[in-house]
mmCIF file of C-alpha atoms in Angstrom:
data_model
loop_
_atom_site.group_PDB
_atom_site.id
_atom_site.type_symbol
_atom_site.label_atom_id
_atom_site.label_comp_id
_atom_site.label_asym_id
_atom_site.label_seq_id
_atom_site.Cartn_x
_atom_site.Cartn_y
_atom_site.Cartn_z
ATOM 1 C CA MET P 1 -34.828 -0.922 -30.303
ATOM 2 C CA THR P 2 -31.573 0.655 -31.651
ATOM 3 C CA ILE P 3 -30.257 -0.276 -35.269
ATOM 4 C CA GLU P 4 -27.190 -1.713 -33.271
ATOM 5 C CA THR P 5 -29.554 -4.126 -31.810
ATOM 6 C CA SER P 6 -31.742 -5.418 -34.389
ATOM 7 C CA VAL P 7 -30.714 -8.782 -35.323
ATOM 8 C CA LEU P 8 -33.110 -8.652 -38.711
ATOM 9 C CA ALA P 9 -30.516 -5.449 -39.667
ATOM 10 C CA THR P 10 -27.601 -7.603 -38.976
ATOM 11 C CA LYS P 11 -29.194 -10.247 -41.321
ATOM 12 C CA LEU P 12 -30.509 -8.000 -44.176
ATOM 13 C CA ASN P 13 -26.802 -6.487 -44.177
ATOM 14 C CA THR P 14 -25.830 -9.422 -45.497
ATOM 15 C CA PHE P 15 -27.539 -9.341 -48.384
ATOM 16 C CA VAL P 16 -27.704 -5.728 -49.175
ATOM 17 C CA ARG P 17 -26.655 -2.390 -47.502
ATOM 18 C CA LEU P 18 -29.186 -0.562 -45.890
ATOM 19 C CA SER P 19 -29.165 3.120 -45.733
ATOM 20 C CA ASP P 20 -29.421 5.090 -42.436
ATOM 21 C CA GLY P 21 -33.145 5.878 -42.977
ATOM 22 C CA GLU P 22 -34.321 2.315 -44.288
ATOM 23 C CA SER P 23 -32.168 1.079 -40.742
ATOM 24 C CA ARG P 24 -34.256 3.250 -38.812
ATOM 25 C CA CYS P 25 -37.310 2.234 -40.190
ATOM 26 C CA LEU P 26 -36.556 -1.208 -39.386
ATOM 27 C CA ALA P 27 -35.812 -0.594 -35.921
ATOM 28 C CA GLN P 28 -39.207 1.298 -35.589
ATOM 29 C CA LEU P 29 -40.765 -1.159 -37.419
ATOM 30 C CA GLN P 30 -39.974 -3.686 -34.507
ATOM 31 C CA SER P 31 -40.841 -1.551 -31.449
ATOM 32 C CA SER P 32 -43.580 -3.275 -30.057
ATOM 33 C CA SER P 33 -42.418 -6.340 -28.466
ATOM 34 C CA ILE P 34 -44.165 -9.336 -26.595
ATOM 35 C CA GLU P 35 -42.505 -12.417 -24.811
ATOM 36 C CA VAL P 36 -43.515 -15.958 -25.845
ATOM 37 C CA ALA P 37 -42.970 -18.306 -23.229
ATOM 38 C CA ARG P 38 -41.613 -21.978 -23.982
ATOM 39 C CA GLY P 39 -43.961 -23.845 -25.842
ATOM 40 C CA ALA P 40 -46.555 -21.075 -25.973
ATOM 41 C CA GLU P 41 -48.116 -20.542 -29.696
ATOM 42 C CA PHE P 42 -48.107 -16.953 -31.482
ATOM 43 C CA VAL P 43 -49.426 -18.191 -34.583
ATOM 44 C CA HIS P 44 -52.390 -20.524 -34.745
ATOM 45 C CA GLN P 45 -52.996 -22.750 -37.838
ATOM 46 C CA GLY P 46 -56.494 -22.090 -39.367
ATOM 47 C CA GLU P 47 -56.907 -18.732 -37.665
ATOM 48 C CA THR P 48 -57.542 -15.212 -39.585
ATOM 49 C CA GLY P 49 -55.087 -12.358 -38.585
ATOM 50 C CA ASN P 50 -53.685 -9.091 -39.707
ATOM 51 C CA VAL P 51 -50.207 -9.324 -37.652
ATOM 52 C CA ALA P 52 -46.621 -10.433 -38.778
ATOM 53 C CA TYR P 53 -44.096 -11.248 -36.387
ATOM 54 C CA ILE P 54 -40.091 -10.676 -36.294
ATOM 55 C CA LEU P 55 -38.127 -12.801 -33.947
ATOM 56 C CA GLN P 56 -36.134 -10.963 -32.044
ATOM 57 C CA SER P 57 -34.458 -13.705 -29.616
ATOM 58 C CA GLY P 58 -35.049 -17.434 -28.889
ATOM 59 C CA TRP P 59 -36.087 -20.012 -31.401
ATOM 60 C CA ALA P 60 -39.549 -21.192 -32.777
ATOM 61 C CA CYS P 61 -40.553 -24.265 -34.241
ATOM 62 C CA SER P 62 -43.606 -23.626 -37.363
ATOM 63 C CA SER P 63 -45.642 -27.064 -38.650
ATOM 64 C CA LYS P 64 -48.270 -28.277 -39.867
ATOM 65 C CA LEU P 65 -51.050 -30.111 -38.137
ATOM 66 C CA LEU P 66 -52.679 -32.886 -39.892
ATOM 67 C CA PRO P 67 -56.458 -34.317 -39.587
ATOM 68 C CA ASP P 68 -55.162 -37.471 -37.954
ATOM 69 C CA GLY P 69 -53.412 -35.474 -35.074
ATOM 70 C CA GLY P 70 -49.749 -35.948 -36.316
ATOM 71 C CA ARG P 71 -47.422 -32.866 -37.123
ATOM 72 C CA GLN P 72 -44.755 -32.015 -39.428
ATOM 73 C CA VAL P 73 -42.358 -29.718 -38.526
ATOM 74 C CA ILE P 74 -41.574 -27.286 -41.467
ATOM 75 C CA THR P 75 -38.947 -25.082 -40.336
ATOM 76 C CA PHE P 76 -37.344 -23.604 -36.741
ATOM 77 C CA PRO P 77 -37.659 -19.869 -37.068
ATOM 78 C CA ILE P 78 -34.252 -18.187 -35.305
ATOM 79 C CA PRO P 79 -33.690 -14.651 -34.359
ATOM 80 C CA GLY P 80 -34.130 -11.923 -37.539
ATOM 81 C CA ASP P 81 -36.352 -14.553 -39.099
ATOM 82 C CA CYS P 82 -39.789 -12.735 -40.080
ATOM 83 C CA VAL P 83 -42.877 -15.083 -39.354
ATOM 84 C CA GLY P 84 -46.369 -15.068 -41.199
ATOM 85 C CA LEU P 85 -45.371 -12.646 -44.018
ATOM 86 C CA ARG P 86 -47.398 -14.826 -46.230
ATOM 87 C CA SER P 87 -50.753 -13.409 -44.285
ATOM 88 C CA ILE P 88 -49.807 -10.192 -46.269
ATOM 89 C CA LEU P 89 -51.584 -12.121 -49.197
ATOM 90 C CA LEU P 90 -52.901 -15.356 -47.303
ATOM 91 C CA ARG P 91 -55.303 -13.939 -44.336
ATOM 92 C CA THR P 92 -55.496 -17.061 -43.223
ATOM 93 C CA ALA P 93 -52.467 -19.130 -41.400
ATOM 94 C CA ASP P 94 -51.999 -22.628 -42.841
ATOM 95 C CA HIS P 95 -49.678 -23.449 -40.144
ATOM 96 C CA SER P 96 -48.896 -23.129 -36.433
ATOM 97 C CA VAL P 97 -45.705 -21.129 -35.215
ATOM 98 C CA ALA P 98 -44.657 -22.029 -31.137
ATOM 99 C CA ALA P 99 -41.642 -21.095 -29.064
ATOM 100 C CA VAL P 100 -39.495 -23.908 -28.687
ATOM 101 C CA THR P 101 -37.640 -21.676 -26.071
ATOM 102 C CA ASP P 102 -38.908 -18.326 -24.075
ATOM 103 C CA SER P 103 -38.551 -15.930 -26.733
ATOM 104 C CA ILE P 104 -39.376 -12.279 -27.768
ATOM 105 C CA VAL P 105 -41.146 -11.305 -30.844
ATOM 106 C CA SER P 106 -42.161 -8.057 -32.212
ATOM 107 C CA ARG P 107 -45.785 -7.561 -33.842
ATOM 108 C CA ILE P 108 -46.270 -5.855 -36.933
ATOM 109 C CA GLN P 109 -49.402 -4.789 -37.843
ATOM 110 C CA ILE P 110 -49.930 -5.966 -41.880
ATOM 111 C CA SER P 111 -51.001 -2.598 -42.644
ATOM 112 C CA ARG P 112 -48.149 -1.147 -41.515
ATOM 113 C CA ILE P 113 -45.836 -3.625 -43.377
ATOM 114 C CA LEU P 114 -47.367 -2.524 -46.811
ATOM 115 C CA GLU P 115 -46.876 1.036 -45.853
ATOM 116 C CA VAL P 116 -42.893 0.778 -45.174
ATOM 117 C CA PHE P 117 -43.002 -1.417 -48.395
ATOM 118 C CA ASN P 118 -44.416 1.283 -50.644
ATOM 119 C CA GLU P 119 -42.328 3.982 -48.788
ATOM 120 C CA PHE P 120 -38.753 2.281 -48.534
ATOM 121 C CA PRO P 121 -38.793 -0.302 -51.655
ATOM 122 C CA HIS P 122 -35.383 -1.208 -51.177
ATOM 123 C CA LEU P 123 -36.075 -2.331 -47.579
ATOM 124 C CA ALA P 124 -38.984 -4.573 -48.886
ATOM 125 C CA THR P 125 -36.785 -5.833 -51.339
ATOM 126 C CA ALA P 126 -34.164 -6.520 -48.784
ATOM 127 C CA ILE P 127 -36.613 -8.272 -46.318
ATOM 128 C CA LEU P 128 -38.219 -10.398 -49.196
ATOM 129 C CA TRP P 129 -35.070 -11.672 -50.324
ATOM 130 C CA ALA P 130 -33.929 -12.789 -47.073
ATOM 131 C CA THR P 131 -37.409 -14.651 -46.866
ATOM 132 C CA SER P 132 -37.056 -16.020 -50.010
ATOM 133 C CA ARG P 133 -33.881 -17.333 -48.818
ATOM 134 C CA ASP P 134 -35.639 -18.508 -45.996
ATOM 135 C CA GLU P 135 -37.793 -20.519 -47.723
ATOM 136 C CA ALA P 136 -35.871 -21.992 -49.829
ATOM 137 C CA MET P 137 -34.723 -24.210 -47.101
ATOM 138 C CA VAL P 138 -38.209 -25.585 -47.230
ATOM 139 C CA VAL P 139 -37.467 -27.162 -50.682
ATOM 140 C CA GLU P 140 -34.212 -28.686 -49.266
ATOM 141 C CA HIS P 141 -36.177 -29.746 -46.112
ATOM 142 C CA LEU P 142 -38.850 -31.644 -48.549
ATOM 143 C CA ALA P 143 -35.532 -33.010 -50.877
ATOM 144 C CA SER P 144 -34.468 -34.490 -47.450
ATOM 145 C CA VAL P 145 -37.126 -36.379 -46.284
ATOM 146 C CA GLY P 146 -38.506 -37.490 -49.563
ATOM 147 C CA ARG P 147 -34.889 -38.374 -50.928
ATOM 148 C CA ARG P 148 -31.881 -38.279 -48.414
ATOM 149 C CA THR P 149 -30.750 -40.739 -46.143
ATOM 150 C CA ALA P 150 -31.073 -40.124 -42.687
ATOM 151 C CA ILE P 151 -27.468 -39.430 -42.470
ATOM 152 C CA GLU P 152 -27.368 -37.237 -44.894
ATOM 153 C CA ARG P 153 -30.451 -35.199 -44.231
ATOM 154 C CA THR P 154 -28.868 -34.958 -40.569
ATOM 155 C CA ALA P 155 -25.953 -33.680 -42.042
ATOM 156 C CA HIS P 156 -27.711 -31.287 -44.299
ATOM 157 C CA PHE P 157 -29.990 -29.953 -41.498
ATOM 158 C CA PHE P 158 -27.165 -29.155 -39.103
ATOM 159 C CA LEU P 159 -25.013 -27.299 -41.762
ATOM 160 C CA GLU P 160 -27.978 -25.382 -42.733
ATOM 161 C CA LEU P 161 -28.596 -24.121 -39.479
ATOM 162 C CA TYR P 162 -24.648 -22.933 -39.017
ATOM 163 C CA ASP P 163 -24.821 -21.289 -42.093
ATOM 164 C CA GLN P 164 -28.088 -19.530 -40.804
ATOM 165 C CA LEU P 165 -26.788 -18.449 -37.583
ATOM 166 C CA THR P 166 -23.324 -17.487 -38.736
ATOM 167 C CA LEU P 167 -25.577 -14.744 -40.772
ATOM 168 C CA ILE P 168 -26.797 -13.235 -37.273
ATOM 169 C CA GLU P 169 -23.312 -13.783 -35.675
ATOM 170 C CA MET P 170 -24.927 -16.804 -33.558
ATOM 171 C CA ALA P 171 -22.185 -19.110 -34.763
ATOM 172 C CA GLN P 172 -18.345 -19.147 -35.038
ATOM 173 C CA ASP P 173 -15.595 -21.859 -36.040
ATOM 174 C CA GLY P 174 -18.079 -24.709 -36.426
ATOM 175 C CA THR P 175 -19.963 -24.407 -32.940
ATOM 176 C CA PHE P 176 -23.243 -23.081 -32.114
ATOM 177 C CA ASN P 177 -25.613 -23.500 -29.567
ATOM 178 C CA CYS P 178 -28.923 -25.968 -30.300
ATOM 179 C CA PRO P 179 -31.682 -25.844 -28.008
ATOM 180 C CA LEU P 180 -33.657 -28.378 -29.865
ATOM 181 C CA SER P 181 -34.243 -31.728 -28.340
ATOM 182 C CA GLN P 182 -33.832 -35.141 -30.395
ATOM 183 C CA TYR P 183 -37.599 -35.710 -30.561
ATOM 184 C CA GLU P 184 -37.626 -32.318 -32.030
ATOM 185 C CA LEU P 185 -35.142 -32.967 -34.351
ATOM 186 C CA GLY P 186 -36.749 -36.762 -35.273
ATOM 187 C CA ASP P 187 -40.237 -34.527 -36.232
ATOM 188 C CA ALA P 188 -38.353 -32.533 -38.681
ATOM 189 C CA LEU P 189 -35.945 -34.800 -40.159
ATOM 190 C CA GLY P 190 -39.046 -37.528 -39.974
ATOM 191 C CA LEU P 191 -37.033 -39.825 -38.122
ATOM 192 C CA SER P 192 -37.633 -41.244 -34.226
ATOM 193 C CA ALA P 193 -35.891 -39.880 -31.318
ATOM 194 C CA ILE P 194 -34.307 -43.540 -31.286
ATOM 195 C CA HIS P 195 -32.971 -43.005 -34.766
ATOM 196 C CA VAL P 196 -31.802 -39.537 -34.506
ATOM 197 C CA ASN P 197 -29.857 -40.625 -31.681
ATOM 198 C CA ARG P 198 -28.275 -43.579 -33.696
ATOM 199 C CA VAL P 199 -27.393 -41.200 -36.542
ATOM 200 C CA LEU P 200 -25.758 -38.872 -34.236
ATOM 201 C CA ARG P 201 -23.685 -41.239 -32.770
ATOM 202 C CA MET P 202 -22.727 -42.463 -36.358
ATOM 203 C CA LEU P 203 -21.855 -38.533 -37.070
ATOM 204 C CA ARG P 204 -19.561 -38.468 -34.259
ATOM 205 C CA GLU P 205 -17.695 -41.893 -34.695
ATOM 206 C CA GLN P 206 -16.766 -40.655 -38.242
ATOM 207 C CA GLY P 207 -15.213 -37.302 -36.685
ATOM 208 C CA LEU P 208 -17.767 -35.071 -38.453
ATOM 209 C CA MET P 209 -19.910 -33.158 -35.594
ATOM 210 C CA THR P 210 -20.922 -34.000 -31.611
ATOM 211 C CA PHE P 211 -24.140 -32.560 -30.425
ATOM 212 C CA ASN P 212 -23.388 -32.475 -26.795
ATOM 213 C CA ALA P 213 -25.564 -30.568 -23.907
ATOM 214 C CA HIS P 214 -27.011 -28.225 -26.644
ATOM 215 C CA THR P 215 -23.557 -27.406 -28.445
ATOM 216 C CA VAL P 216 -23.124 -28.558 -31.752
ATOM 217 C CA THR P 217 -19.626 -28.599 -32.889
ATOM 218 C CA LEU P 218 -18.970 -29.363 -37.017
ATOM 219 C CA HIS P 219 -15.566 -30.687 -36.630
ATOM 220 C CA ASN P 220 -15.259 -31.463 -40.322
ATOM 221 C CA ILE P 221 -17.435 -29.358 -42.035
ATOM 222 C CA ARG P 222 -15.878 -29.953 -45.857
ATOM 223 C CA GLY P 223 -16.917 -33.721 -45.096
ATOM 224 C CA LEU P 224 -20.355 -33.235 -43.663
ATOM 225 C CA LYS P 225 -21.007 -31.087 -47.280
ATOM 226 C CA GLU P 226 -19.638 -34.122 -49.153
ATOM 227 C CA LEU P 227 -21.937 -36.629 -47.060
ATOM 228 C CA ALA P 228 -24.965 -34.307 -47.659
ATOM 229 C CA GLY P 229 -24.281 -32.964 -51.069
ATOM 230 C CA TYR P 230 -24.362 -29.578 -49.543
ATOM 231 C CA GLU P 231 -23.902 -26.352 -51.251
ATOM 232 C CA THR P 232 -23.216 -23.364 -49.152
ATOM 233 C CA PRO P 233 -26.068 -20.621 -50.180
ATOM 234 C CA GLU P 234 -25.200 -17.258 -52.034
ATOM 235 C CA HIS P 235 -25.862 -14.608 -49.768
ATOM 236 C CA ALA P 236 -24.972 -11.643 -51.694
ATOM 237 C CA ALA P 237 -28.092 -9.612 -53.751
ATOM 238 C CA VAL P 238 -27.727 -7.567 -56.802
ATOM 239 C CA LEU P 239 -30.436 -4.977 -56.081
ATOM 240 C CA VAL P 240 -31.207 -1.590 -57.874
ATOM 241 C CA ARG P 241 -31.731 1.812 -55.840
#
């Protein structure tokens, strides 16, 4: 992998400016990649491991399996996202991650990550900054399921996706590809697939957004933000070298 092809490098350079040495290290860190077929798990809840992952291409779904067999979707990792970094501290995975589409992921030994963090503290800070921003969305997800109405949480969800994908240059002019089914959206939003369909129709009829053939178009971003009470996240990081 070259510096130019690293989606994570694109993402991190939105937060901070990486040096050439840091960029080379980041590329080397992602040199060992594997293909993951759609539907296959690559992080297994309850298992102990010493590996973290960086999603290079494709989409994934992190979820928590409950004792009664139910499932709660936590997030949908996209290219450039780090998966399993918490295993640096917690040796047992507290959730599973499966590929939503055919994907490519880089496998990184935790020991190697710690070496890089020690050698390149600025790069470590950048990765942790980006990861913290990703995990802030879990807080928003909790707020959505607990307090926002169905139409508000749906609007908020798609605005978050748009901002995430814009960071890695996979969204433009209010349009992006979204491989998620209405069942997967329902699991994430705490709604039935039928309810998701109804909410998407309402958003379409209000001229706010459309979701057709896996293409999302946000026709009125300001209107969606007002509806969802959405605030665009600040990405600039103030870091000391």
